[in-house]
XYZ file of C-alpha atoms in Angstrom:
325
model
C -103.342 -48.586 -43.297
C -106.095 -51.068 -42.385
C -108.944 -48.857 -43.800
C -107.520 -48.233 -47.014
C -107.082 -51.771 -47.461
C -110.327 -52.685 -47.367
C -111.440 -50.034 -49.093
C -109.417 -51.455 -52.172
C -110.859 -54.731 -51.580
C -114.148 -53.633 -51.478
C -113.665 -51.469 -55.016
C -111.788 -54.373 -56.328
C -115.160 -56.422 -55.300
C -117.271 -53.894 -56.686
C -115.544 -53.857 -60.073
C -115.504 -57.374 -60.720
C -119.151 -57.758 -59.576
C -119.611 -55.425 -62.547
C -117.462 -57.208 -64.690
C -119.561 -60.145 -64.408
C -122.877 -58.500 -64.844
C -121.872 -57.502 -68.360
C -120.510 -60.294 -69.571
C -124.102 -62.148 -68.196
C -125.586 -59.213 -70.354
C -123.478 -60.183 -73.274
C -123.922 -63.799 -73.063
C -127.984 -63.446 -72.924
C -127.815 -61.102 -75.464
C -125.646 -63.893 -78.012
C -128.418 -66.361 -76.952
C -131.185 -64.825 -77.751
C -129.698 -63.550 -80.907
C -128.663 -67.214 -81.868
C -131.803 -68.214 -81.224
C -133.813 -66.109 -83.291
C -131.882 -66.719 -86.090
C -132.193 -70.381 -86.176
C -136.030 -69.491 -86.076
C -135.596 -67.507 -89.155
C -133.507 -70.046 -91.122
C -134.788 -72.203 -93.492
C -135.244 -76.043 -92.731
C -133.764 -77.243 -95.764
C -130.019 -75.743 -94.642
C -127.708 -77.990 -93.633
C -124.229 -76.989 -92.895
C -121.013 -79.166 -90.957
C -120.450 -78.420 -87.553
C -116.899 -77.235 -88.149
C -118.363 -74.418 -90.448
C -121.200 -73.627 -87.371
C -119.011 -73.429 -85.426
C -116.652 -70.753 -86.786
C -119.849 -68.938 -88.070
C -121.010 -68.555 -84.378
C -117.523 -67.564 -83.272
C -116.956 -64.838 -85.494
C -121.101 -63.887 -85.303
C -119.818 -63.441 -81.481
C -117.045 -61.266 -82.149
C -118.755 -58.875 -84.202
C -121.478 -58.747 -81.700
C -119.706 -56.814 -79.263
C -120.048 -53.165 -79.534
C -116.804 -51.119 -79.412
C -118.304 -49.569 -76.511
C -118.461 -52.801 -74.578
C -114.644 -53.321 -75.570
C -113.999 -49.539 -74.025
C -115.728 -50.628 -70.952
C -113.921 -53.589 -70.434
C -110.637 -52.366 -70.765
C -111.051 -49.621 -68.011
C -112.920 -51.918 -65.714
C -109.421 -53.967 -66.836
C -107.210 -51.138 -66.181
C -108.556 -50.220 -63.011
C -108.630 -53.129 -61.296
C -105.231 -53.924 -61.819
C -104.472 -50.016 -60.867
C -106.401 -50.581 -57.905
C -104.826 -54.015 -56.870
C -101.120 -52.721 -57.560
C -99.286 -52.641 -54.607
C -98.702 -49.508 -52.570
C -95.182 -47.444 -52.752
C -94.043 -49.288 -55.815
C -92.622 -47.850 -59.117
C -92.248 -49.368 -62.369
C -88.827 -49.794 -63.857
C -86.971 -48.312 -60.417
C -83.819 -48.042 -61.771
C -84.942 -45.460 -64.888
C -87.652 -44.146 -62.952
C -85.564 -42.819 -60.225
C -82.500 -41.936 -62.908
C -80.205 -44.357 -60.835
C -78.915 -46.090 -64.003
C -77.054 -42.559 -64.587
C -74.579 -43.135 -61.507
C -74.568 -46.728 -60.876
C -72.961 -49.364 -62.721
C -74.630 -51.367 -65.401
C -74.862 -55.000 -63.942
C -74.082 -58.430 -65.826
C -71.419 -56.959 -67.957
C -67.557 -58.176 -67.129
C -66.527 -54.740 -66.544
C -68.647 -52.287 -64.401
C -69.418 -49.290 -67.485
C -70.866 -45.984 -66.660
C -72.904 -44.847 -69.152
C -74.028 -41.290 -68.651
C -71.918 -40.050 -66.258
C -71.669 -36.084 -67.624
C -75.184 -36.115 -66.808
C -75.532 -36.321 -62.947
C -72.394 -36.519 -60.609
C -73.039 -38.971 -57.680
C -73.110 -38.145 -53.984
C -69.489 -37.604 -52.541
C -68.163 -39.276 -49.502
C -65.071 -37.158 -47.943
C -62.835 -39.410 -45.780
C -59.595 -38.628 -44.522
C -56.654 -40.125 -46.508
C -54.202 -41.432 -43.596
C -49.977 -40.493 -44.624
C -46.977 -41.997 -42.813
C -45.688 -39.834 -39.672
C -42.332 -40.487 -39.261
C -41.053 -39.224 -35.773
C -38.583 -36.651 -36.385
C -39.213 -34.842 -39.275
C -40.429 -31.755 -39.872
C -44.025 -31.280 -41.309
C -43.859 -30.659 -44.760
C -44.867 -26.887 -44.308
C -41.710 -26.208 -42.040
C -39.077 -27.755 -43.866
C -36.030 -25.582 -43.880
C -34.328 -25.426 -47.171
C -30.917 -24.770 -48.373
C -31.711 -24.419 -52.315
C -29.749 -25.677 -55.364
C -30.660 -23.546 -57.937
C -28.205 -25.462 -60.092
C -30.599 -28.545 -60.097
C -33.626 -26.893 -61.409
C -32.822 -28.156 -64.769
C -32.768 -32.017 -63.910
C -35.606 -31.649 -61.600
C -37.582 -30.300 -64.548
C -36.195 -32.799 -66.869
C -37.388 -35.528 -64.472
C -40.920 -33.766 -63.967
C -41.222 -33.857 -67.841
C -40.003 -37.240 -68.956
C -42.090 -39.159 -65.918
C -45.249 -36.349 -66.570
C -44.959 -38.000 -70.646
C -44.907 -41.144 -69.271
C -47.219 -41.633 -67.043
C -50.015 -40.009 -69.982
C -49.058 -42.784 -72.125
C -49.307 -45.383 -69.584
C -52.796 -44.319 -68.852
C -54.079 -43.692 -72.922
C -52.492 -47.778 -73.044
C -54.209 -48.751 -70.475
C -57.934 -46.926 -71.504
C -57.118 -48.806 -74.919
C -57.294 -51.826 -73.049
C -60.269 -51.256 -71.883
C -61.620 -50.297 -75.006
C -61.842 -46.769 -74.205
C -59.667 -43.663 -74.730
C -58.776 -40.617 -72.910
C -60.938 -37.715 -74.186
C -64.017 -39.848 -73.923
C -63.163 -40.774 -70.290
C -62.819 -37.111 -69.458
C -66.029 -36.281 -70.871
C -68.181 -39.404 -69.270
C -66.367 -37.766 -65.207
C -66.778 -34.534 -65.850
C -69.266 -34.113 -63.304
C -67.278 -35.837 -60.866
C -64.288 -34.807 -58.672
C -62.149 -37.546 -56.537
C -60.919 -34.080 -54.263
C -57.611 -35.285 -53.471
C -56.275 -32.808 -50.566
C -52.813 -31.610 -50.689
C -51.259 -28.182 -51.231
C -51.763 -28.109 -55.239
C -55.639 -28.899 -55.146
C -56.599 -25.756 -55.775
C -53.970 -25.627 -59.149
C -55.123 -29.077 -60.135
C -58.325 -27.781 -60.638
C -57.165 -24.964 -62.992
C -56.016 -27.734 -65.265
C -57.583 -28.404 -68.349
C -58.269 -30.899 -71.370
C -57.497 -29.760 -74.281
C -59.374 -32.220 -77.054
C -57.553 -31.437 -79.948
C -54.275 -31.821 -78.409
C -55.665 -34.951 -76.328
C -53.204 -33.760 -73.349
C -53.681 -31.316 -70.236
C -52.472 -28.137 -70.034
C -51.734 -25.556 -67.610
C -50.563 -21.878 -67.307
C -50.424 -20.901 -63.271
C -48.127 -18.301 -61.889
C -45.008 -18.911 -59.610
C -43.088 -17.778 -56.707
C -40.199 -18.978 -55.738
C -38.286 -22.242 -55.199
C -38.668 -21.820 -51.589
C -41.963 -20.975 -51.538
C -42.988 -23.763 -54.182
C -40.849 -26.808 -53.009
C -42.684 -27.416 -50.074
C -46.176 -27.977 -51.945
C -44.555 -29.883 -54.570
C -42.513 -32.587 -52.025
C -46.170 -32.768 -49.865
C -47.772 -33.480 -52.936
C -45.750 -36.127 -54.562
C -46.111 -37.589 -50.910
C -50.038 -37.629 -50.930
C -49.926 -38.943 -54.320
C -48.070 -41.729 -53.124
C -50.713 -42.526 -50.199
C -53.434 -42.347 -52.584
C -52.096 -45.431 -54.446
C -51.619 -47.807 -51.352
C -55.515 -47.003 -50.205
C -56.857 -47.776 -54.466
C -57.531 -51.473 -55.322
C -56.363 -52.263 -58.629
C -56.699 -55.255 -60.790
C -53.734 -57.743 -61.339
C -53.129 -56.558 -65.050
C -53.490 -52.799 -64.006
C -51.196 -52.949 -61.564
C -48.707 -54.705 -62.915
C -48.282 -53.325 -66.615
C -49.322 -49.794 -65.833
C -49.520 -48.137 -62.535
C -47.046 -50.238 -60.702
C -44.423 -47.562 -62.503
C -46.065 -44.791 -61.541
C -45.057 -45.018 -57.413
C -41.591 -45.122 -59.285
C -42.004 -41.831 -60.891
C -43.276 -40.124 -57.708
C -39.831 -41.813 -56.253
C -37.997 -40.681 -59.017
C -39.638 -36.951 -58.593
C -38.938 -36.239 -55.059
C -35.544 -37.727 -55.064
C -35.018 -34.396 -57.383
C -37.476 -32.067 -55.683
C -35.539 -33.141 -51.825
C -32.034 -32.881 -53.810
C -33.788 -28.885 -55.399
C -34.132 -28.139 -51.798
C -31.298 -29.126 -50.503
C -32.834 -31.743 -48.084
C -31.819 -35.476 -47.048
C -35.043 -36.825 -46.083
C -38.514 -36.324 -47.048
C -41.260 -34.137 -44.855
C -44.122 -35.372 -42.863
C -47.454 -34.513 -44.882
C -50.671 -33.606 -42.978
C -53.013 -35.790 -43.268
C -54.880 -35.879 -46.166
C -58.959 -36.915 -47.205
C -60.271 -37.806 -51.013
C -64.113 -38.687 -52.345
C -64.140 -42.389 -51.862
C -67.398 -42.238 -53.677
C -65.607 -41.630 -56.955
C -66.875 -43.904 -59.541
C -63.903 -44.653 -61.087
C -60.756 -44.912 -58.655
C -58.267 -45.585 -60.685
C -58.887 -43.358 -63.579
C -59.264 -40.299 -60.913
C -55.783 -41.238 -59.618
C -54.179 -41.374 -63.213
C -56.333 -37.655 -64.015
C -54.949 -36.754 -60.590
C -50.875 -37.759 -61.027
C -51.196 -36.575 -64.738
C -52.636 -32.548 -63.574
C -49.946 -32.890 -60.447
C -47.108 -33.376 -62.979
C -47.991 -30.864 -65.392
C -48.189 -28.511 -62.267
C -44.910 -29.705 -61.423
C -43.678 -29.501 -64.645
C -45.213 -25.851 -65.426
C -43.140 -24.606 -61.894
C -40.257 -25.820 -62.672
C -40.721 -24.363 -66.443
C -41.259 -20.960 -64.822
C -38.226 -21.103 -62.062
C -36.235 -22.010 -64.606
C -36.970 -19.113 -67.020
C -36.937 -16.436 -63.760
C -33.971 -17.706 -62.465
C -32.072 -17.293 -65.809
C -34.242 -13.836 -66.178
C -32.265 -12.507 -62.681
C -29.027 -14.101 -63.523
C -28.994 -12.598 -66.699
C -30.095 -8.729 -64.798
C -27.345 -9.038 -62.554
């Protein structure tokens, strides 16, 4: 490290050594040009020194060669090159494409410009649910179905599923954004929320023109399906007590939307024939996801359509087998 410091010193010594010498060159060579053209000038010339002065000036100017200029604007260029300190970039945020996943700063409300163009680093943690001593995990629940409350379940799916999309398209609005272009800006980005539907929330899609998601998975059975769709609902409800929202957030918008998970697995529990809820396993989520709460509002909207789509489906094969036998 020494070394190569005083190697730049001695180059930055060198160069300025040389800097000097040519401007001594320049200013003998102006002299003795002034000089002999006073010799050559006649006697009887008198001019004010205001107008001697600016004639000298500019007689300076055009004196230099545009070679000289050349010159000194590398020996210019490299000294300052050679001076700049080591291991530093120039405009580090832009330089190192950081301004695509971090925040722009001094604005009121962190915006992400860019965001479809690089997805930022995610951070896995786990995503801690309520045990409550007692119950059966959520994957050996044993049901008693009521086919007979399909219909309301579905109903209640639907309704809180329509809701909770216009909840979140008011609340982009007041933000002064909407929900297509908010979709577009995270594509790259996934808040992977664990529970049994993951894999089916990522099978859901945007549809633009419609400016809704849609879905078109397969089903089972009610047994078979109530058990992700109560462990879900529960996760979901974790995943809002861990996000930080803003007064005005919270309160006009996403404050309902623990109610609809209520509202939901009060049906789902009275679908499968169940008095209390099921203990969840514990669950993780990126907590490197840019933008918490709109991943959580993406995240309840896809789990409801799933939901919603199930229920859809039981219904029809359910009146399909009734109607058989």
């Amino acid at each position: 490290m020494l070394p190569l410091l005083l190697l730049r010193l001695l180059l930055l010594l060198l160069l300025l050594l040389l800097l000097l010498l040519l401007l001594k060159c320049e200013s003998a060579e102006l002299l003795s040009s002034e000089r002999l053209q006073q010799q050559s000038a006649p006697a009887t010339k008198v001019s004010c020194p205001q107008e001697h002065s600016k004639t000298a000036v500019c007689a300076s100017f055009v004196r230099i060669s545009v070679s000289k200029c050349w010159l000194l604007g590398i020996l210019l260029l490299l000294t300052v090159a050679i001076s700049w300190p080591a291991e530093t970039v120039a405009a580090p945020r832009r330089a190192r494409g950081v301004d695509l996943i971090l925040p722009h700063r001094h604005h009121p409300r962190p915006l992400h410009h860019h965001q479809h163009i690089r997805s930022a680093k995610s951070n896995i943690v786990p995503l801690r649910t309520n045990q409550t001593q007692g119950r059966d995990s959520c994957g050996a629940i044993r049901m008693t179905t009521n086919i007979s409350h399909l219909q309301l379940a579905h109903e209640v799916a639907s309704n809180t599923r329509e809701a909770v999309l216009c909840l979140t398209k008011e609340w982009l609005r007041s933000q002064q954004h909407n929900l297509s272009g908010e979709i577009q800006a995270y594509s790259k980005h996934s808040m992977a929320v664990k529970h049994p539907l993951q894999s089916e929330v990522e099978k859901v899609s945007f549809q633009k023109e419609l400016d809704d998601f849609v879905y078109d998975g397969k089903v089972t059975t009610v047994e078979e399906e109530m058990p992700a769709i109560i462990e879900s609902l529960l996760v979901l409800e974790h995943l809002y007590e861990i996000i930080e929202f803003d007064h005005m957030s919270w309160n006009c918008y996403f404050n309902s939307f623990v109610s609809f998970f209520h509202h939901n697995m009060h049906e789902a529990l009275k679908l499968a024939g169940l008095n209390d809820a099921c203990n969840p396993r514990t669950s993780e989520y990126n907590a490197h996801y840019i933008h918490p709460v709109f991943g959580a509002a993406v995240e309840t909207i896809k789990v409801l359509t799933i939901i919603e789509h199930k229920y859809a489906q039981l219904i029809h094969l359910y009146s399909q087998s009734a109607g058989q036998s």
